[in-house]
C-alpha cells in the first residue's frame, strides 16, 4: 500500500486526472436542461458520463500511464528495475493501479455532478449503474494499454501516441457500428427513450473482458524483455482464458435489430401515467412523471384547438407504450426537460392522420403549388388552431386561404373528409 501511495503521489497520472476532472465539471455543468437530451433521464445521464470518460478521459489517462511507464527508460534505470525483487508484471500492475485509481476518483466526481443535475429535473427512477461500470472497465483497459506501450517502447513520443491511438480508434469505430470492434471497445453514444434500459448482462461481460484483457496486456512487456522474475504462467493463463471467453461472448451476441446492442426494452408498465382533457388523452412512462404538468397544459391547448373535429388522432402515447387500436399516435419525447410549447407542437404533429398502408405515395396538389396534399392539410389544421406552420410560397398560400377563409362549418367538413381520405390513401377533397 505504501508503494502504491508513493506512486500515486509521484506519478504523472494525477495531473491528467485533475485536468480531466476540471474539463468534465465544466462539460457537465455548462449545458442547460432545456437544451440537453440527458439532464433529467437517468439512463442518458449514465451514458453521457460513460462516453466522456471512455473517449476523452480514457485517452488522456492512457497517455499519462504510458509516460509514467517510460520513466525507467528516461531515467536509465530499466536494468535495475528488471533485476528488482518485484517482477516486471508487478511493477506494471502498480503503475496501472495508480493511474486507474486517479481516473476513478475524477470519474466519481463527474458522476456526482451529472447525477445532481438530473436529480434537479427529475427524482423519479434510479441511477443506471451498468453503463458506469462499463466506463470504468474501459478506462482500465485504456490505461493498461498505455502502461504496456510505455513499458515496451523506450521513446518519448510513445505517450502521446497512446492517447492518439485510443481517440482515433473510437473515431473509426463510430463509422463501423455493429462490428466486433464496436462490441469489444464500446463508447456508447446513443439516445435511449424511456422504453429502453441497459442490458446489464452484456455490459458486465464487457467489463470482465476489459479488465481481464487489460491485466494480461500489462504482462506482455515483462515477457518480451525476459525480466528476471517472469509473470506467473498460471495467473496470466487464467486472465487470457477469461478475456477470450468474455470477448468471444460479446462478439457472439447478436444485436436485436433495430434496437441497440447495449439496451433492452422495458416491460410495459402496469399503469401508465395518463391525463385527459375533453376528448384528448396523453399517456407517459412512469419515469417521465416530472413532465405531467407540462403535458396537462399542452393537452388543454390541443384539445381546445381541435375542438369537435373528428378523424384526427386524439390519444397520444409516449415512445414504446402499447397503443390501443383506433385514432392513437406515438408521442416522441426527445428531451427530458420538454417545455409546454415543445409538447404542444409534438401533439399537434401527432394528431395528423397517417395512411394505413405503408406503400401509400404522396398525392401532389397542383392548386397548392405542386406540393403533397398532406402539406396543405397540416397547414390548414395548424392555422385553424393557431399553431405555427410551414409556408411554401404564394400559390400554396392562396390554396391555404381557400380553406381557412371558408365558414367554420365548411372548414370542419373539409378537414374531416380530408383526414378520412389521407388514412385511405386517397387525394384530399376539392378545396372549399
XYZ file of C-alpha atoms in Angstrom:
432
model
C 0.000 0.000 0.000
C 2.832 2.392 0.838
C 4.442 1.780 -2.561
C 1.098 2.376 -4.277
C 0.524 5.671 -2.454
C 4.045 6.756 -3.314
C 3.473 6.028 -6.987
C 0.167 7.912 -6.894
C 1.933 10.951 -5.413
C 4.909 10.955 -7.757
C 3.233 9.673 -10.928
C 2.064 11.865 -13.785
C -1.422 10.362 -13.789
C -2.619 12.743 -11.049
C -2.175 15.721 -13.364
C -4.097 14.012 -16.156
C -6.930 13.161 -13.753
C -7.029 16.711 -12.409
C -7.190 18.142 -15.925
C -9.939 15.733 -16.971
C -11.892 16.417 -13.787
C -11.808 20.175 -14.412
C -12.814 19.816 -18.068
C -15.520 17.297 -17.176
C -17.041 19.503 -14.487
C -17.303 22.342 -16.989
C -18.735 19.992 -19.630
C -21.463 18.645 -17.342
C -22.433 21.999 -15.859
C -22.323 24.198 -18.973
C -25.406 22.759 -20.675
C -28.866 23.953 -19.643
C -31.665 21.417 -19.060
C -33.772 22.915 -21.847
C -31.024 22.310 -24.419
C -29.962 18.895 -23.155
C -31.058 15.400 -24.110
C -29.616 13.810 -20.962
C -30.359 16.079 -17.976
C -33.459 14.536 -16.393
C -33.135 10.968 -17.692
C -31.007 8.662 -15.541
C -30.102 6.265 -18.353
C -28.949 9.086 -20.602
C -27.021 10.687 -17.756
C -25.074 7.462 -17.169
C -24.402 7.107 -20.902
C -23.171 10.682 -21.101
C -20.697 10.251 -18.241
C -19.542 6.905 -19.640
C -18.993 8.421 -23.090
C -16.858 11.300 -21.790
C -14.822 9.002 -19.550
C -14.073 6.472 -22.288
C -13.310 8.747 -25.232
C -11.800 11.826 -23.583
C -10.593 10.894 -20.107
C -9.536 7.367 -21.070
C -7.385 8.611 -23.950
C -5.631 11.214 -21.792
C -5.120 8.811 -18.887
C -3.694 6.208 -21.283
C -1.121 8.773 -22.417
C -0.323 9.677 -18.797
C 0.115 5.996 -17.907
C 2.445 5.478 -20.878
C 4.550 8.430 -19.741
C 4.775 7.039 -16.182
C 5.718 3.596 -17.530
C 8.527 5.131 -19.588
C 10.093 6.740 -16.527
C 12.628 3.906 -16.152
C 13.839 4.461 -19.721
C 14.103 8.234 -19.307
C 15.999 7.885 -16.012
C 18.128 4.986 -17.330
C 17.053 2.654 -14.520
C 15.450 -0.081 -16.614
C 18.268 -2.578 -15.925
C 17.832 -2.093 -12.177
C 14.055 -2.430 -12.457
C 14.339 -5.716 -14.362
C 16.507 -7.239 -11.613
C 14.468 -5.925 -8.665
C 12.756 -8.177 -6.142
C 9.404 -7.196 -7.635
C 8.852 -8.640 -11.124
C 8.168 -6.663 -14.268
C 4.486 -7.578 -14.262
C 4.062 -6.480 -10.647
C 5.737 -3.157 -11.454
C 3.425 -2.650 -14.438
C 0.384 -3.524 -12.335
C 1.461 -0.948 -9.759
C 1.643 1.763 -12.435
C -1.720 0.643 -13.845
C -3.479 0.657 -10.481
C -2.077 4.074 -9.523
C -3.279 5.665 -12.778
C -6.637 3.867 -12.688
C -7.363 4.977 -9.118
C -6.735 8.601 -10.060
C -9.039 8.166 -13.066
C -11.732 6.582 -10.885
C -11.508 9.464 -8.426
C -12.128 12.000 -11.198
C -14.825 9.691 -12.583
C -16.656 9.674 -9.248
C -16.633 13.476 -9.148
C -18.126 13.678 -12.649
C -20.801 11.121 -11.762
C -21.797 13.169 -8.723
C -22.001 16.380 -10.785
C -24.022 14.810 -13.625
C -26.401 12.953 -11.294
C -27.044 16.083 -9.253
C -28.111 17.873 -12.424
C -30.522 15.086 -13.389
C -31.921 14.924 -9.852
C -32.716 18.645 -10.065
C -35.040 17.913 -13.001
C -36.443 14.508 -12.059
C -36.146 12.446 -8.902
C -38.195 9.634 -10.449
C -36.393 6.330 -11.157
C -32.893 5.287 -10.072
C -29.410 5.809 -11.499
C -28.271 3.251 -14.070
C -25.013 1.737 -12.812
C -24.170 -0.779 -15.549
C -23.007 1.866 -18.087
C -20.858 3.455 -15.377
C -19.187 0.134 -14.587
C -18.560 -0.320 -18.294
C -16.944 3.112 -18.448
C -14.681 2.284 -15.508
C -13.687 -1.048 -17.058
C -12.972 0.501 -20.431
C -10.781 3.168 -18.813
C -8.893 0.351 -17.082
C -8.215 -1.273 -20.455
C -7.033 2.005 -21.991
C -4.699 2.703 -19.072
C -3.357 -0.866 -19.203
C -2.571 -0.438 -22.900
C -0.764 2.807 -22.075
C 1.327 1.062 -19.409
C 2.163 -1.785 -21.785
C 3.182 0.552 -24.598
C 5.212 2.806 -22.292
C 6.978 -0.186 -20.708
C 7.833 -1.831 -24.017
C 8.929 1.110 -26.168
C 11.685 3.427 -24.885
C 10.632 6.612 -26.655
C 9.247 9.962 -25.518
C 6.715 10.043 -28.351
C 5.059 6.855 -27.112
C 2.910 8.641 -24.501
C 1.065 10.997 -26.864
C 0.812 8.130 -29.370
C -1.107 6.056 -26.808
C -3.697 8.808 -26.358
C -3.981 9.494 -30.082
C -4.342 5.764 -30.763
C -7.365 5.393 -28.500
C -9.081 8.547 -29.696
C -8.538 7.524 -33.335
C -9.851 4.029 -32.599
C -13.148 5.426 -31.287
C -13.458 7.653 -34.354
C -13.029 4.586 -36.581
C -15.483 2.543 -34.505
C -18.088 5.302 -34.809
C -18.083 4.782 -38.592
C -18.244 0.992 -38.278
C -21.176 0.222 -35.978
C -22.321 -3.333 -35.272
C -18.831 -4.738 -35.806
C -16.611 -6.701 -33.384
C -14.621 -3.511 -32.725
C -17.785 -1.738 -31.624
C -18.563 -4.565 -29.216
C -15.057 -5.029 -27.814
C -14.178 -1.335 -27.411
C -17.502 0.285 -26.513
C -18.106 4.004 -26.139
C -21.897 4.132 -26.155
C -23.118 7.269 -27.907
C -26.834 6.588 -28.311
C -30.210 8.059 -27.426
C -32.450 5.794 -25.377
C -36.020 6.870 -24.798
C -37.868 5.793 -21.665
C -38.789 2.449 -23.253
C -35.178 1.200 -23.006
C -32.890 0.231 -20.146
C -29.265 -1.003 -20.090
C -28.575 -4.626 -20.943
C -26.720 -5.305 -17.688
C -25.619 -8.799 -18.709
C -23.798 -7.648 -21.827
C -22.247 -4.707 -20.017
C -20.931 -6.854 -17.162
C -19.461 -9.307 -19.680
C -17.792 -6.323 -21.363
C -16.385 -5.178 -18.001
C -14.905 -8.651 -17.454
C -13.391 -8.567 -20.962
C -11.873 -5.109 -20.464
C -10.280 -5.859 -17.091
C -9.020 -9.336 -17.993
C -7.542 -8.205 -21.296
C -6.065 -5.086 -19.695
C -4.375 -7.016 -16.886
C -2.989 -9.518 -19.389
C -1.619 -6.667 -21.535
C 0.473 -5.324 -18.664
C 2.367 -8.659 -18.526
C 3.499 -8.585 -22.158
C 6.474 -6.171 -21.775
C 7.953 -8.306 -18.971
C 7.613 -11.432 -21.126
C 9.174 -9.698 -24.091
C 12.159 -8.386 -22.089
C 12.540 -11.707 -20.194
C 12.763 -9.934 -16.846
C 14.366 -11.910 -14.039
C 11.021 -12.518 -12.325
C 8.791 -13.558 -15.205
C 4.990 -13.394 -14.895
C 3.416 -16.480 -13.389
C 2.015 -18.592 -16.240
C -0.995 -19.778 -14.239
C -2.217 -16.272 -13.427
C -1.518 -14.996 -16.939
C -3.178 -18.043 -18.467
C -6.300 -17.587 -16.329
C -6.618 -13.940 -17.355
C -6.141 -14.886 -21.003
C -8.884 -17.506 -20.795
C -11.292 -15.036 -19.149
C -10.506 -12.414 -21.800
C -11.022 -14.879 -24.655
C -14.292 -16.222 -23.238
C -15.708 -12.771 -22.434
C -14.578 -11.261 -25.733
C -15.911 -14.219 -27.709
C -19.218 -13.959 -25.897
C -19.526 -10.280 -26.781
C -18.815 -10.971 -30.445
C -21.279 -13.887 -30.450
C -24.130 -11.780 -29.081
C -26.451 -10.570 -31.816
C -27.860 -7.067 -31.962
C -31.663 -7.090 -31.527
C -32.320 -5.057 -34.699
C -33.473 -2.328 -34.788
C -32.717 -1.908 -31.077
C -29.359 -1.066 -29.535
C -26.781 -3.773 -28.838
C -26.398 -2.427 -25.294
C -30.081 -1.881 -24.396
C -33.215 -3.935 -23.848
C -36.827 -2.898 -23.955
C -38.561 -2.439 -20.632
C -41.645 -4.332 -19.679
C -44.840 -2.387 -20.192
C -45.900 -0.554 -17.036
C -48.910 -1.966 -15.215
C -50.403 1.507 -15.207
C -49.012 4.230 -17.497
C -49.459 7.816 -16.412
C -52.388 9.206 -18.413
C -54.029 12.613 -18.372
C -57.127 13.717 -20.276
C -58.674 16.969 -21.368
C -62.062 16.796 -23.042
C -61.783 14.217 -25.772
C -57.978 14.236 -25.880
C -55.645 11.955 -23.925
C -51.889 11.602 -23.360
C -50.018 8.760 -21.631
C -46.410 8.745 -20.367
C -43.983 6.276 -18.857
C -43.900 6.407 -15.035
C -40.259 7.584 -15.249
C -41.466 10.728 -17.044
C -43.724 11.804 -14.177
C -41.869 15.124 -13.989
C -43.427 16.061 -17.370
C -47.030 15.740 -16.165
C -47.612 19.491 -15.512
C -46.368 20.451 -18.979
C -48.345 17.592 -20.523
C -51.602 18.683 -18.881
C -51.157 22.265 -20.068
C -50.250 21.180 -23.601
C -53.184 18.773 -23.692
C -55.628 21.546 -22.782
C -54.275 23.699 -25.606
C -54.506 20.876 -28.141
C -57.985 19.802 -27.069
C -59.234 23.378 -27.222
C -57.696 23.877 -30.675
C -59.006 20.658 -32.178
C -62.448 21.206 -30.677
C -65.033 18.773 -32.015
C -63.042 17.797 -35.118
C -63.210 14.093 -35.865
C -60.843 11.980 -37.915
C -57.713 13.243 -36.164
C -55.681 11.359 -33.572
C -56.876 12.316 -30.100
C -54.873 9.866 -27.933
C -51.098 10.192 -27.616
C -48.776 7.542 -26.164
C -45.104 8.126 -25.375
C -42.477 6.183 -27.346
C -42.690 2.466 -26.660
C -46.014 2.371 -24.820
C -48.535 -0.072 -26.224
C -51.249 1.771 -28.111
C -54.789 0.517 -28.498
C -56.237 0.423 -31.993
C -58.066 3.471 -33.227
C -57.187 7.137 -33.539
C -53.978 6.961 -31.496
C -50.480 8.195 -32.216
C -46.964 7.963 -30.824
C -45.774 10.992 -28.874
C -41.997 11.415 -29.272
C -40.179 12.808 -26.235
C -36.747 13.967 -27.344
C -35.836 15.885 -24.195
C -36.387 15.103 -20.511
C -36.871 18.821 -19.986
C -39.526 19.292 -22.672
C -41.478 22.532 -22.304
C -45.214 23.057 -22.712
C -44.603 24.540 -26.172
C -42.493 21.524 -27.188
C -45.209 19.099 -26.104
C -47.960 21.178 -27.710
C -46.159 21.178 -31.055
C -45.435 17.445 -30.786
C -49.102 16.686 -30.054
C -50.335 18.792 -32.969
C -47.983 16.881 -35.287
C -49.035 13.535 -33.797
C -52.714 14.438 -34.224
C -52.388 14.386 -38.006
C -53.653 11.125 -39.589
C -51.317 8.794 -41.455
C -52.115 6.408 -44.329
C -52.967 2.929 -43.131
C -50.823 1.431 -45.917
C -47.041 1.797 -45.826
C -46.998 1.725 -49.651
C -49.038 4.897 -49.995
C -47.257 7.521 -52.095
C -47.710 11.311 -52.000
C -50.597 12.920 -53.845
C -49.411 16.181 -55.395
C -51.868 19.064 -55.329
C -51.455 21.324 -58.366
C -53.551 24.125 -56.887
C -51.142 24.237 -53.899
C -48.016 24.718 -55.968
C -47.442 21.032 -56.678
C -46.758 20.136 -53.048
C -48.214 16.971 -51.443
C -51.772 17.462 -50.260
C -50.750 16.383 -46.747
C -48.690 19.581 -46.507
C -51.802 21.659 -47.143
C -53.837 19.562 -44.725
C -51.305 20.073 -41.924
C -51.080 23.799 -42.614
C -54.893 24.084 -42.545
C -55.167 22.247 -39.210
C -52.403 24.318 -37.652
C -53.889 27.565 -38.957
C -57.292 26.643 -37.582
C -55.921 26.079 -34.095
C -53.448 28.964 -34.219
C -50.276 26.872 -34.234
C -47.292 27.917 -36.388
C -46.905 26.038 -39.657
C -44.718 25.922 -42.766
C -45.221 28.268 -45.726
C -44.372 27.095 -49.248
C -44.943 30.100 -51.461
C -47.737 32.327 -52.790
C -49.648 29.641 -54.681
C -49.608 27.435 -51.609
C -50.720 30.418 -49.518
C -53.699 31.088 -51.788
C -54.791 27.451 -51.522
C -54.494 27.657 -47.748
C -56.607 30.811 -47.681
C -59.377 28.996 -49.546
C -59.568 26.573 -46.626
C -59.032 28.992 -43.744
C -61.284 31.642 -45.320
C -64.242 29.291 -45.602
C -67.006 29.332 -42.943
C -66.198 27.327 -39.806
C -68.618 24.513 -40.576
C -67.244 24.199 -44.111
C -63.671 24.129 -42.775
C -64.523 21.346 -40.344
C -66.256 19.389 -43.062
C -63.247 19.631 -45.398
C -60.712 18.764 -42.661
C -62.701 15.720 -41.506
C -63.191 14.471 -45.068
C -59.516 15.081 -45.880
C -58.464 13.152 -42.766
C -60.511 10.141 -43.890
C -59.062 10.327 -47.400
C -55.479 10.538 -46.102
C -55.974 7.416 -43.974
C -57.409 5.626 -47.012
C -54.503 6.796 -49.220
C -56.776 8.947 -51.419
C -56.273 12.547 -52.564
C -57.914 15.144 -50.349
C -61.298 16.545 -51.451
C -61.692 19.570 -53.641
C -60.803 22.786 -51.843
C -63.718 24.866 -50.469
